Coordinates of C-alpha atoms in Angstrom, one line a residue:
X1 CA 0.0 0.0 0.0
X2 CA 1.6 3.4 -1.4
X3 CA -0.1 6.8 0.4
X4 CA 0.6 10.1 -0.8
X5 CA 1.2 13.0 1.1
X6 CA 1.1 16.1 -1.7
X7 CA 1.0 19.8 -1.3
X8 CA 0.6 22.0 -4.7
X9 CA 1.1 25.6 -4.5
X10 CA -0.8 26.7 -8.3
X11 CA 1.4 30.3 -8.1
X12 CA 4.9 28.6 -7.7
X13 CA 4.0 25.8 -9.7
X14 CA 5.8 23.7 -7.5
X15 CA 5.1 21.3 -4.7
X16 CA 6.2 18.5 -2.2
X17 CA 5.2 14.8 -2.2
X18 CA 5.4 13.0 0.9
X19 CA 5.6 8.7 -0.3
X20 CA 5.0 6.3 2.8
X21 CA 4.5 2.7 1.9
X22 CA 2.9 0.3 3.8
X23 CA 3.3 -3.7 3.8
X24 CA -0.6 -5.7 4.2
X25 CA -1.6 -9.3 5.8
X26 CA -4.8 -10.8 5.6
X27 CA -5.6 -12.3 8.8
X28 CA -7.4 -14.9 7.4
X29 CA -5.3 -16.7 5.2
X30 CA -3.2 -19.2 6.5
X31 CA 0.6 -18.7 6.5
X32 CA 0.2 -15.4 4.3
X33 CA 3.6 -14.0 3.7
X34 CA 4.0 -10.0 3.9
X35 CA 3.4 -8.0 0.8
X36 CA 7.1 -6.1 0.3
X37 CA 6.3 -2.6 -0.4
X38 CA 9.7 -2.0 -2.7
X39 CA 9.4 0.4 -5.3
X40 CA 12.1 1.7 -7.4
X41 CA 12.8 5.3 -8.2
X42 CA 11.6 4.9 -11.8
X43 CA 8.5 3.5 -11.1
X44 CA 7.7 6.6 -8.3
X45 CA 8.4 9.1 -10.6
X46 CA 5.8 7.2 -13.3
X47 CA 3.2 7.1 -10.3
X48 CA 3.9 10.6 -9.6
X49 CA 3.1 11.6 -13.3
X50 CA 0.3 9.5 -13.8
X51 CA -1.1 11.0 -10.0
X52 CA -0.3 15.0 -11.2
X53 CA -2.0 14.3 -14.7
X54 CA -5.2 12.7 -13.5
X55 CA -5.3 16.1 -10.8
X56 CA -5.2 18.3 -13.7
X57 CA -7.8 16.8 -15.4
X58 CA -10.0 16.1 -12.8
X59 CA -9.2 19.5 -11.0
X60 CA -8.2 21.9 -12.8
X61 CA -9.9 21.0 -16.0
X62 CA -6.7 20.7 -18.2
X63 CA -6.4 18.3 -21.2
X64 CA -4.5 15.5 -21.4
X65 CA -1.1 15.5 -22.1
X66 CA -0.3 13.8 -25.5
X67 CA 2.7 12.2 -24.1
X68 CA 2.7 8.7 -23.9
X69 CA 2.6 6.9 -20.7
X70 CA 5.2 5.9 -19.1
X71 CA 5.1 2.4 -17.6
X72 CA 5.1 1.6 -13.9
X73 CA 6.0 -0.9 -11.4
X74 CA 3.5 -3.3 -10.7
X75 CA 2.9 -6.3 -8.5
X76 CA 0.4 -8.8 -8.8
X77 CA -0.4 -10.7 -5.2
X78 CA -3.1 -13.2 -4.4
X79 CA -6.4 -12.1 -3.8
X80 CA -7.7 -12.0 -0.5
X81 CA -10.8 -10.2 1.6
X82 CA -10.3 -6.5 1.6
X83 CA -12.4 -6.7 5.1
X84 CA -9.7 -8.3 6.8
X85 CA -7.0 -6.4 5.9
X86 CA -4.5 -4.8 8.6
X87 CA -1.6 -2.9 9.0
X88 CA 1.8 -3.8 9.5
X89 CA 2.0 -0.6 11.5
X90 CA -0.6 -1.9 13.4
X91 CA 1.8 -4.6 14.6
X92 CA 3.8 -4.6 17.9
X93 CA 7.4 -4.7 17.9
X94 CA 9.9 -6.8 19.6
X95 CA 13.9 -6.1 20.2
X96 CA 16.6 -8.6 20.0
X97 CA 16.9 -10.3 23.5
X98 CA 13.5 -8.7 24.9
X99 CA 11.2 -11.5 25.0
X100 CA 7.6 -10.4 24.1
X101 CA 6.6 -7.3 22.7
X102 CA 8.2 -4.3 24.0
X103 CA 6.4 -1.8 26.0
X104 CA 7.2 1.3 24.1
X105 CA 5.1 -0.5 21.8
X106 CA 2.3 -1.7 23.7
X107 CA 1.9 2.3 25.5
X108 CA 0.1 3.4 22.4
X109 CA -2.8 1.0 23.0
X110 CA -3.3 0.9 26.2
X111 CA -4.0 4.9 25.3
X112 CA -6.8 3.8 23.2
X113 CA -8.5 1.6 25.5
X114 CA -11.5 4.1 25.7
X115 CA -12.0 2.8 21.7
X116 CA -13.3 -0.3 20.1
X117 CA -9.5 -2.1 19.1
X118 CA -10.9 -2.2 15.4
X119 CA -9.1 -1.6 12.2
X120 CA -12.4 -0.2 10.3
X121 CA -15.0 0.8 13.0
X122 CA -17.9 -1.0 10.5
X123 CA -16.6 -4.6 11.7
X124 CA -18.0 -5.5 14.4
X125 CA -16.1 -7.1 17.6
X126 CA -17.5 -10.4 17.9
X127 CA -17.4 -11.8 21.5
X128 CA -17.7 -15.6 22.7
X129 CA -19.2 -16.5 25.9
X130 CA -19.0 -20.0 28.5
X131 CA -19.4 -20.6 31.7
X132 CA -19.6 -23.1 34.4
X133 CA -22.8 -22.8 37.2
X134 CA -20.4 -23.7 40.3
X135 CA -22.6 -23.6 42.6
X136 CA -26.3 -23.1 43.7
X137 CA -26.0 -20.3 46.7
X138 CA -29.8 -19.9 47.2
X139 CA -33.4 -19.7 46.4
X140 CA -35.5 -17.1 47.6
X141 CA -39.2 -18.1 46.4
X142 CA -41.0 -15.1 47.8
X143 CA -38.5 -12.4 46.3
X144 CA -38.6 -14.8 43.6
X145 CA -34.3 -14.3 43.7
X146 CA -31.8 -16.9 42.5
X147 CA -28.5 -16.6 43.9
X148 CA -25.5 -18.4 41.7
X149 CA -22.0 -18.5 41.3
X150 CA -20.5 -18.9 37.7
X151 CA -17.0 -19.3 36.1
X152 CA -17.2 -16.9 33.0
X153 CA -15.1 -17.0 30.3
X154 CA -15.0 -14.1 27.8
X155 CA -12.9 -14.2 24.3
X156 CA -13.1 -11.3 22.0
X157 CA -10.3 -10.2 18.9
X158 CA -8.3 -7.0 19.8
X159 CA -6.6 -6.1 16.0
X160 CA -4.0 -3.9 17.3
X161 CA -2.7 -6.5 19.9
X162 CA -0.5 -8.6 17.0
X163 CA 3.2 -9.6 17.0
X164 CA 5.4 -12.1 15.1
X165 CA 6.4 -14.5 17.5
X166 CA 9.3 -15.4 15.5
X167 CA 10.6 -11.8 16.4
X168 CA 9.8 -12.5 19.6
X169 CA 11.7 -15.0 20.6
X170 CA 8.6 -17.7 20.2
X171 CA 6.4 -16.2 22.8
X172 CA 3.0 -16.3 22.0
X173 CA 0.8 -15.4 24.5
X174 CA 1.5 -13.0 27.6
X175 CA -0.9 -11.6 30.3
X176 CA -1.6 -8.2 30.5
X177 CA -4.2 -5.9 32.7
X178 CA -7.6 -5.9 32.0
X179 CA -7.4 -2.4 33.4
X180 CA -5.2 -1.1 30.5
X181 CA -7.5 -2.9 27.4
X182 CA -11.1 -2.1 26.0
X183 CA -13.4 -4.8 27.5
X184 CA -16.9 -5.8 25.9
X185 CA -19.8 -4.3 28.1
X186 CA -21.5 -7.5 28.6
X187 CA -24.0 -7.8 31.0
X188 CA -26.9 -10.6 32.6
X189 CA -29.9 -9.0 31.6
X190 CA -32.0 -10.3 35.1
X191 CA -29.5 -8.6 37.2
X192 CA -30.8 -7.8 40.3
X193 CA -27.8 -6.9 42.8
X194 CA -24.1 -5.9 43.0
X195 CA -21.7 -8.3 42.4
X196 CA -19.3 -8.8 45.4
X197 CA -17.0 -11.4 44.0
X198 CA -13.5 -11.4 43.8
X199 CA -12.1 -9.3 40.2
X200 CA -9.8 -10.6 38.2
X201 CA -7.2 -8.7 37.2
X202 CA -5.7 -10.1 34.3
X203 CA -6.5 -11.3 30.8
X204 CA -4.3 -13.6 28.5
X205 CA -3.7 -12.6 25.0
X206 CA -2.4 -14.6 22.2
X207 CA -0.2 -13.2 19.5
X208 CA -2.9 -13.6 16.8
X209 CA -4.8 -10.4 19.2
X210 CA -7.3 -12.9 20.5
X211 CA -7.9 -12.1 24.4
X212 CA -9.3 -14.6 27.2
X213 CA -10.6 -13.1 30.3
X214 CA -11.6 -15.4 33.2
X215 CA -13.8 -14.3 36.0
X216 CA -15.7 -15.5 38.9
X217 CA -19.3 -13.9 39.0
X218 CA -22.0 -13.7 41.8
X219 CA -25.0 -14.2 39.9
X220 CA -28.2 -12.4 42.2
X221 CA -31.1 -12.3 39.3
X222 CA -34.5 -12.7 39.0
X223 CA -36.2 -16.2 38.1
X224 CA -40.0 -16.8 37.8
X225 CA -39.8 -19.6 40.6
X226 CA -42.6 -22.6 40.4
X227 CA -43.1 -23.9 43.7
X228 CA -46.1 -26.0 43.2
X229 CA -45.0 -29.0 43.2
X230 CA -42.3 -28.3 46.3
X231 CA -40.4 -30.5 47.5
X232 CA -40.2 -31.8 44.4
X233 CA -39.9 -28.9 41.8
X234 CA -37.7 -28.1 39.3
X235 CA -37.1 -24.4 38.3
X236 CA -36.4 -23.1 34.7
X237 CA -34.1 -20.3 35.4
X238 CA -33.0 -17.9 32.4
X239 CA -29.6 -16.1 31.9
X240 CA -29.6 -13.7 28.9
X241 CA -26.3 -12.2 28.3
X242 CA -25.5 -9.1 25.8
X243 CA -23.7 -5.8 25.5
X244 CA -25.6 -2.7 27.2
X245 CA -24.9 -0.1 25.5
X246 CA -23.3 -1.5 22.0
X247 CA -26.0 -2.4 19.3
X248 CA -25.4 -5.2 16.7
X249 CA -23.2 -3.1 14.4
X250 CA -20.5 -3.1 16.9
X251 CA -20.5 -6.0 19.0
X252 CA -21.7 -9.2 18.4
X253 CA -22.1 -12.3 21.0
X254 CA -21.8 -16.0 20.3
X255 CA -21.1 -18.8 22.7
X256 CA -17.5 -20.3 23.0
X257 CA -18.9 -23.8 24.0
X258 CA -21.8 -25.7 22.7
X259 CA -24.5 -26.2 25.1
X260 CA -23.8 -29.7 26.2
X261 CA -20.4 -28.9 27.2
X262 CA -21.2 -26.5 29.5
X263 CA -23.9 -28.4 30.9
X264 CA -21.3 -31.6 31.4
X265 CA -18.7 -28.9 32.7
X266 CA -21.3 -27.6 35.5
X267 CA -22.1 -31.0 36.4
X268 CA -19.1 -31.6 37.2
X269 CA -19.0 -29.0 40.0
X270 CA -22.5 -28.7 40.9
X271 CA -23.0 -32.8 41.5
X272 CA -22.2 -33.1 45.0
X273 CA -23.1 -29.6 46.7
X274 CA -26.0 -28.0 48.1
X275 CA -29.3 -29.4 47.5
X276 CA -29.8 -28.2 44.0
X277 CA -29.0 -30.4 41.6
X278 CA -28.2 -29.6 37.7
X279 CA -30.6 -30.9 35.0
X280 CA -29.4 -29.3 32.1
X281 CA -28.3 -26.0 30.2
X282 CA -29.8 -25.4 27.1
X283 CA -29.6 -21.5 24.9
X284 CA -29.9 -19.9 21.8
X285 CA -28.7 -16.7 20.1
X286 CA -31.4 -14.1 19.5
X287 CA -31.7 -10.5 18.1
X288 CA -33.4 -8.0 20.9
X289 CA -34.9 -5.1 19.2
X290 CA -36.0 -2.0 21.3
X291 CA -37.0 0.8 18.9
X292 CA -34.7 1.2 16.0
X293 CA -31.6 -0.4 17.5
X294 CA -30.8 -3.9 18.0
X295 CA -28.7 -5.9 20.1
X296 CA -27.0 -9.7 20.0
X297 CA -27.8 -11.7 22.8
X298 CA -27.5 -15.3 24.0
X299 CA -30.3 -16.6 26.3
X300 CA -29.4 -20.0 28.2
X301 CA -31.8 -21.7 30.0
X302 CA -30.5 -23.1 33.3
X303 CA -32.6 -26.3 34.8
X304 CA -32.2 -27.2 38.4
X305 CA -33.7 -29.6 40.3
X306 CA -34.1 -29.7 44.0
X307 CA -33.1 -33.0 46.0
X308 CA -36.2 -33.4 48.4
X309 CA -34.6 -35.8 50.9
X310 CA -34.5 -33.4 53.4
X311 CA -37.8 -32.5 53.1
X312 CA -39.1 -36.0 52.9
X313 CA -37.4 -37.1 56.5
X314 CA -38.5 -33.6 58.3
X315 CA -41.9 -32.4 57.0
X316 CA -43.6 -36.0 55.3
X317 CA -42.5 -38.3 57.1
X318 CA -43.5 -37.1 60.8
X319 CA -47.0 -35.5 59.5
X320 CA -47.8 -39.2 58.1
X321 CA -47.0 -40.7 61.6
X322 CA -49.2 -38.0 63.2
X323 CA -51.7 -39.0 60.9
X324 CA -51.2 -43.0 61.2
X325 CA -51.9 -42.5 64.6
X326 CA -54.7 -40.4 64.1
X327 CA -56.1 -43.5 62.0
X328 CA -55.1 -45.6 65.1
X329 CA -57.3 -43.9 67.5
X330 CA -60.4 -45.3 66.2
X331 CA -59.7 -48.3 67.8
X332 CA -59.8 -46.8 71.2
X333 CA -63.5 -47.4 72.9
X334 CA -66.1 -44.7 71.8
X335 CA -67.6 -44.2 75.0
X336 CA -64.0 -43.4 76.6
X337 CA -63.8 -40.2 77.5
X338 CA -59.7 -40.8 77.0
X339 CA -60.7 -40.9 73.0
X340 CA -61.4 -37.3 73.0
X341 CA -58.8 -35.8 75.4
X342 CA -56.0 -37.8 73.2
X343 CA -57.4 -37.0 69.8
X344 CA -57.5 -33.4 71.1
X345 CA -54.1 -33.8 71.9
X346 CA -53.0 -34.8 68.6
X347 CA -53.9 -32.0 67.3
X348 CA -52.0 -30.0 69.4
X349 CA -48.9 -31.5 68.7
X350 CA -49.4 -31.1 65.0
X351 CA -50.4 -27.2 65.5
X352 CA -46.4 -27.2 67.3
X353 CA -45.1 -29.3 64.3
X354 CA -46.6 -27.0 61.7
X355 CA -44.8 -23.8 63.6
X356 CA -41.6 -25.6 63.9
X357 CA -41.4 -26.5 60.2
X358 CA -42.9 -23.4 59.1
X359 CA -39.2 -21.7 58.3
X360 CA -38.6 -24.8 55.7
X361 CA -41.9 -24.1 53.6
X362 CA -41.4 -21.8 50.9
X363 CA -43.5 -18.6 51.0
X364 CA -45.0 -16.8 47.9
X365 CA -47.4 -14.0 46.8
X366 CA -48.2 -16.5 43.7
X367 CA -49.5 -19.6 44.8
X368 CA -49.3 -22.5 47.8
X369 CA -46.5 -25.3 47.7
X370 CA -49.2 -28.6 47.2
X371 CA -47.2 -29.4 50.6
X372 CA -48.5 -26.8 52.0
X373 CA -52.1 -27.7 51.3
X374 CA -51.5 -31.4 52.2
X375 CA -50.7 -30.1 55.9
X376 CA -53.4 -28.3 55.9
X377 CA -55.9 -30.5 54.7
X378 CA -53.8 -33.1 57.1
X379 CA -55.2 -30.9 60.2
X380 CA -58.9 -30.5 58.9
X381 CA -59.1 -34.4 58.3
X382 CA -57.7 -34.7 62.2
X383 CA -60.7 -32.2 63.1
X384 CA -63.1 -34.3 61.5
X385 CA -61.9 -37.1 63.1
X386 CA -62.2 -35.0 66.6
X387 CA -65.7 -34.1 65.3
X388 CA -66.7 -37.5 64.2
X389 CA -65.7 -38.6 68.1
X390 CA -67.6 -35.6 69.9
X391 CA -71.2 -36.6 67.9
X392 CA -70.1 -40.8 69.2
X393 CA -70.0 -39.2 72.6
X394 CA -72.9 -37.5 73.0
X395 CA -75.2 -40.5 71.2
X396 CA -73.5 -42.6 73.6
X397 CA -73.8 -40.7 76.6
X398 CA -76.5 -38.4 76.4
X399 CA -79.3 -40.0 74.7
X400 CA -78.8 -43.5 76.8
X401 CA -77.9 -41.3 80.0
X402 CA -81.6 -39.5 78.9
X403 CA -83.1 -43.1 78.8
X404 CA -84.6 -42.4 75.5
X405 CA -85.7 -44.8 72.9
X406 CA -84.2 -45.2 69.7
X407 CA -86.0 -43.8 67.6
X408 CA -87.9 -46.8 64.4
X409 CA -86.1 -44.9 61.5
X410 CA -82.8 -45.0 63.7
X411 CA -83.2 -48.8 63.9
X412 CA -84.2 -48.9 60.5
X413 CA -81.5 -47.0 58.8
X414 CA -79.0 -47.6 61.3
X415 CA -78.8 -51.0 62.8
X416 CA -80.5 -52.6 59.9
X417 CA -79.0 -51.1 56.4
X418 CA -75.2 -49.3 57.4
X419 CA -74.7 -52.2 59.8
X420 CA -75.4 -54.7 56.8
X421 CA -73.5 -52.2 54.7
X422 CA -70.5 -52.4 57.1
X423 CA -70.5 -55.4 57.8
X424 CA -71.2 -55.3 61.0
X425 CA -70.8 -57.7 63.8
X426 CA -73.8 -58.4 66.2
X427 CA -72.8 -59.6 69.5
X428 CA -74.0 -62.8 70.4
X429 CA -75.9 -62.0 73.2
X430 CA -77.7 -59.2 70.8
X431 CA -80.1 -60.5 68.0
X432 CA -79.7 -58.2 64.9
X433 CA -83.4 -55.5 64.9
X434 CA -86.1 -57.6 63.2
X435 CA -85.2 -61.4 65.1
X436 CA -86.9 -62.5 67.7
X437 CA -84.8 -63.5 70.6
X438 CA -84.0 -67.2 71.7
X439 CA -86.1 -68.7 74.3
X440 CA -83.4 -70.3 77.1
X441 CA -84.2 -73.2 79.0
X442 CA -83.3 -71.9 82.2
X443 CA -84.6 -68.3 82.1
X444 CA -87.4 -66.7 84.4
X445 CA -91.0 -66.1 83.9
X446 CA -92.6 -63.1 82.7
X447 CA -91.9 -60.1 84.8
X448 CA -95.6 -59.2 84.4
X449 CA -96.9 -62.5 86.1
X450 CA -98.5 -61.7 89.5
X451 CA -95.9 -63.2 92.3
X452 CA -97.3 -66.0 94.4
X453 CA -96.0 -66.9 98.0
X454 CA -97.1 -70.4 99.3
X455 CA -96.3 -71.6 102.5
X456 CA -94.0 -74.9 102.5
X457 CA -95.9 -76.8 105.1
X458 CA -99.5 -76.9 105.0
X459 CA -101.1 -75.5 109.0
X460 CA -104.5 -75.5 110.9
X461 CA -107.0 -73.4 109.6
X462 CA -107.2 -71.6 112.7
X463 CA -104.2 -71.1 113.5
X464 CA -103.4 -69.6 110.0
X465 CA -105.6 -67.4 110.4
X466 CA -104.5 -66.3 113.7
X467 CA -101.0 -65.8 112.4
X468 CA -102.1 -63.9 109.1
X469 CA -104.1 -61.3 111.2
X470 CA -101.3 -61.0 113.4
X471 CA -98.5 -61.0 110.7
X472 CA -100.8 -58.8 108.1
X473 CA -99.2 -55.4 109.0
X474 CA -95.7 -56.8 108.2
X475 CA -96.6 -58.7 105.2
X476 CA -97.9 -55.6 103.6
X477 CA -94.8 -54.1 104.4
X478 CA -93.1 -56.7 103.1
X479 CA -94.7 -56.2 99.4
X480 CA -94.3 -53.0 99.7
X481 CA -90.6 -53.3 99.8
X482 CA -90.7 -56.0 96.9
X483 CA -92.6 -53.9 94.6
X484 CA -90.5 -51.1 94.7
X485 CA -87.6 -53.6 94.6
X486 CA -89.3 -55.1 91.7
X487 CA -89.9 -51.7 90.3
X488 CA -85.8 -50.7 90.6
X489 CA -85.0 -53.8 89.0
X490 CA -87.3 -53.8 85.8
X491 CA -86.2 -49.7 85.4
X492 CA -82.6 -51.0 85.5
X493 CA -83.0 -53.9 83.1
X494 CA -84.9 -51.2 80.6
X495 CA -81.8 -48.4 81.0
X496 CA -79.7 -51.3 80.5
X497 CA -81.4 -51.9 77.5
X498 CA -81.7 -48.7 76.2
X499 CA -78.0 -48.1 77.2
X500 CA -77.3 -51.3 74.5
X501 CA -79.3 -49.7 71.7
X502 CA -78.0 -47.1 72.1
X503 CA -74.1 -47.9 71.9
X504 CA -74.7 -50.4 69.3
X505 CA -75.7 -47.0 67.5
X506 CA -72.7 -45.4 68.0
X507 CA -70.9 -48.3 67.4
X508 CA -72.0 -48.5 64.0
X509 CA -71.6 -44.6 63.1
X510 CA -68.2 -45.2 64.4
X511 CA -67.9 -48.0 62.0
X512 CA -69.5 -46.0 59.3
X513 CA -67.2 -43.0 59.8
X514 CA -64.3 -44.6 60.2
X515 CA -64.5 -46.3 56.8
X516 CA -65.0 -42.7 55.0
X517 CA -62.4 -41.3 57.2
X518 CA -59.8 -43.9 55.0
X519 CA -61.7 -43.9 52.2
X520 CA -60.9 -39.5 52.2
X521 CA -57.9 -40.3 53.4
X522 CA -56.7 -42.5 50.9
X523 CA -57.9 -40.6 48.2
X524 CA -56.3 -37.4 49.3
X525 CA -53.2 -39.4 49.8
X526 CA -54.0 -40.9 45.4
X527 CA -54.5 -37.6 44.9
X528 CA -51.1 -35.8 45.8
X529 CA -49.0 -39.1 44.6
X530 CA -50.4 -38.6 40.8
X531 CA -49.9 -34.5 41.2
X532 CA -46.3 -35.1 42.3
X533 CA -45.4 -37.3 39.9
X534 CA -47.2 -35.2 37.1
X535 CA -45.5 -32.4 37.7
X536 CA -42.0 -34.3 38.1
X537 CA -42.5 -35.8 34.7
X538 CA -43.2 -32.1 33.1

């Protein structure tokens, strides 16, 4: 490349030519030798006359001279992209014995870091991006905040960092501060906080001007956090990264890795810590568009999944005990007044159990965990089962304590169609309603028979009489007593009665209830198993 410096002065008719030639590369050919920039004298001076006549022409509006041209030099080199042309000025230089380039040298761009290290401004710096998710730091569901640490790795070209390593004693590649080079403005788009991790200070660049900057990030950004499904969700998390302020036309993004090795790379790390575990990273390049500008961005797609151990041993796993026992307590007597007083208890201690394990239960504006509906539908389905006891007691105790009778369409309903519904077992002593009871071979008369007292020995006639107006006073007394005896005894036989009606009533609503009480639970129990494992599939 030949420039020309030339100042004409039109009243002299003289002027000065300044000649600086320039050797060109093309950075991307292969092994490209140097273009040598020789020109002889002869073949200046014929460059100089065919410049001066075409200014005249086009200038000054002279016509052409009729002398003949005069031949110059001319070389003829391979073709290659004018786009990726540069400078051999643009090259650092290196001095005998100095390893590296010198630092004479490398002054004049570190003075231009403030500018895009581009040839011709229209190319755009193109930027490659990795990284490795280290670690998991924390989930906050009900700021809806995803805290993560990443290993990013940024490579960018910097045309005005190039030396020839064989003038350079063979180094290629030194490390220089990232304080002294222009650095891409890239940026994670759901950003939410400062980042307080350590800077790295340093950047490696190779001799071909291709830089690689490593740096540990603390990642706070936003994520739209699912916690339906909790302890067994898995969250979708996005990380877009781009330029801020430079649009498409100067800087363009593109990852370094594909996808799977980044995902493989993290996996490696994030395998055995915390209890987050990595699913996959997946991304894609897109085009953002606000207004007339656009910008180049990658968006990856980060899938964690949390290990629900924990959760299982200290929130599940106690809450089914409570609830197995629950179940248990049916088996205690209805009329026991110690049925109540324990089931009440029950409850308590799960009431201390929710407010202990509260702080482990995630905690959103959006929606409920499904765990935290299956505790709370846990401590209804105890109250019901509290419920279900109190209405046993009082048939039990205040209807047979009130010596009612059970009523025909209690008997009907009751001890004829649930109990044959149930299944229900009729002591043997107690015909089912509708059967006539057994006649025993040694059982009494009828109550209702009038009592008769005959004497064992037969007596006089007279003297009988003698003694049964003498003894009539106390004999009446006597019946007196025995009638109200008699009296005691039949109302005690009736309560008693009464009393087994009545508990073979509560007996079978107890039956009865307890059978819809595992028939709710069971179906509660169907019902979160298939939700879980729905939402584990998607």
């Amino acid at each position: 490349m030949v420039v020309f410096h030339m100042r004409l002065w039109t009243e002299l008719g003289q002027g000065t030519v300044k000649v600086r030639c320039f050797r060109q590369k093309c950075s991307q050919c292969h092994n490209a030798t140097m273009e040598d920039a020789r020109i002889a004298t002869d073949d200046l001076d014929a460059l100089l006359e065919k410049l001066v006549e075409r200014l005249r022409i086009k200038c000054y509006h002279e016509a052409p001279s009729k002398r003949p041209n005069r031949p110059y030099w001319r070389t003829e080199v391979e073709k290659h992209q004018a786009a990726h042309f540069y400078l051999c000025h643009c090259e650092l230089t290196c001095e005998e014995g100095h390893s590296g380039p010198t630092y004479e040298s490398m002054q004049a761009v570190f003075d231009s870091k403030a500018f895009r290290p581009v040839v011709n401004l229209s190319n755009p710096t193109i930027t490659n991006i990795s990284f490795t998710l280290y670690a998991v730091l924390g989930v906050n569901e009900k700021t809806q905040i995803l805290t993560t640490f990443l290993w990013l790795r940024l490579f960018w070209h910097h045309e005005l960092l190039i030396w020839d390593p064989d003038e350079c004693d063979g180094v290629t590649r030194i490390s220089l501060p990232v304080s002294n080079l222009w650095t891409p403005d890239i940026i994670v788009y759901e950003f939410v906080d400062d980042d307080v991790s350590q800077a790295c200070p340093y950047v490696y660049v190779n001799h071909t001007g291709h830089i690689r900057w490593d740096r540990m990030l603390r990642l706070v950004s936003s994520c739209n956090l699912e916690i339906f499904s909790f302890p067994f969700d898995v969250q979708n998390c996005t990380f877009t990264f781009g330029s801020y302020m430079h649009t498409i036309k100067d800087v363009r993004v593109s990852p370094a890795l594909t996808f799977d090795e980044m995902s493989r790379n993290s996996m490696n790390y994030l395998e055995a810590s915390g209890e987050w575990e990595l699913v996959s990273i997946q991304g894609e390049s897109s085009i953002l568009k606000f207004g007339i500008d656009e910008w180049d961005i990658i968006t990856f797609w980060v899938v964690i999944k949390r290990r629900p151990v924990l959760y299982v041993v200290n929130l599940l796993i106690p809450s089914s005990f409570l609830m197995l026992i629950d179940i248990l307590s049916f088996y205690l007597p209805p009329h026991s007044v110690d049925r109540a007083s324990f089931k009440m208890t029950l409850i308590l201690g799960y009431t201390v159990f929710l407010l202990i394990m509260n702080d482990l239960l995630p905690s959103t504006a959006n929606g409920t965990p499904i765990i935290g509906i299956y505790f709370s539908v846990c401590l209804a389905l105890m109250v019901i089962s509290l419920l279900e006891t109190v209405i046993i007691t009082n048939v039990l105790h205040s209807n047979s304590m009130k010596y009612r009778e059970v009523p025909y369409w209690v008997r009907v309903v009751i001890l004829k169609y649930v109990a044959s519904l149930i299944c229900y077992r009729w002591p043997e002593q107690l015909p089912p309603p509708g059967q006539a009871p057994k006649n025993k071979s040694n059982g009494l008369e009828d109550n209702n028979a009038p009592w008769i007292i005959q004497p064992v020995t037969p007596t006089p006639a007279k003297h009988t009489a003698m003694m049964t107006v003498a003894a009539l006073p106390e004999l009446k007394q006597i019946c007196s007593d025995l009638g109200d005896l008699r009296a005691h005894l039949a109302s005690l036989q009736k309560e008693n009665v009464l009393q087994d009606q009545w508990c073979h009533v509560g007996y079978v609503l107890d039956f009865l209830l307890f059978r819809v009480y595992l028939m709710l639970i069971s179906c509660y129990a169907m019902v979160i198993i298939c939700m879980w494992c729905i939402w584990i599939r998607q």
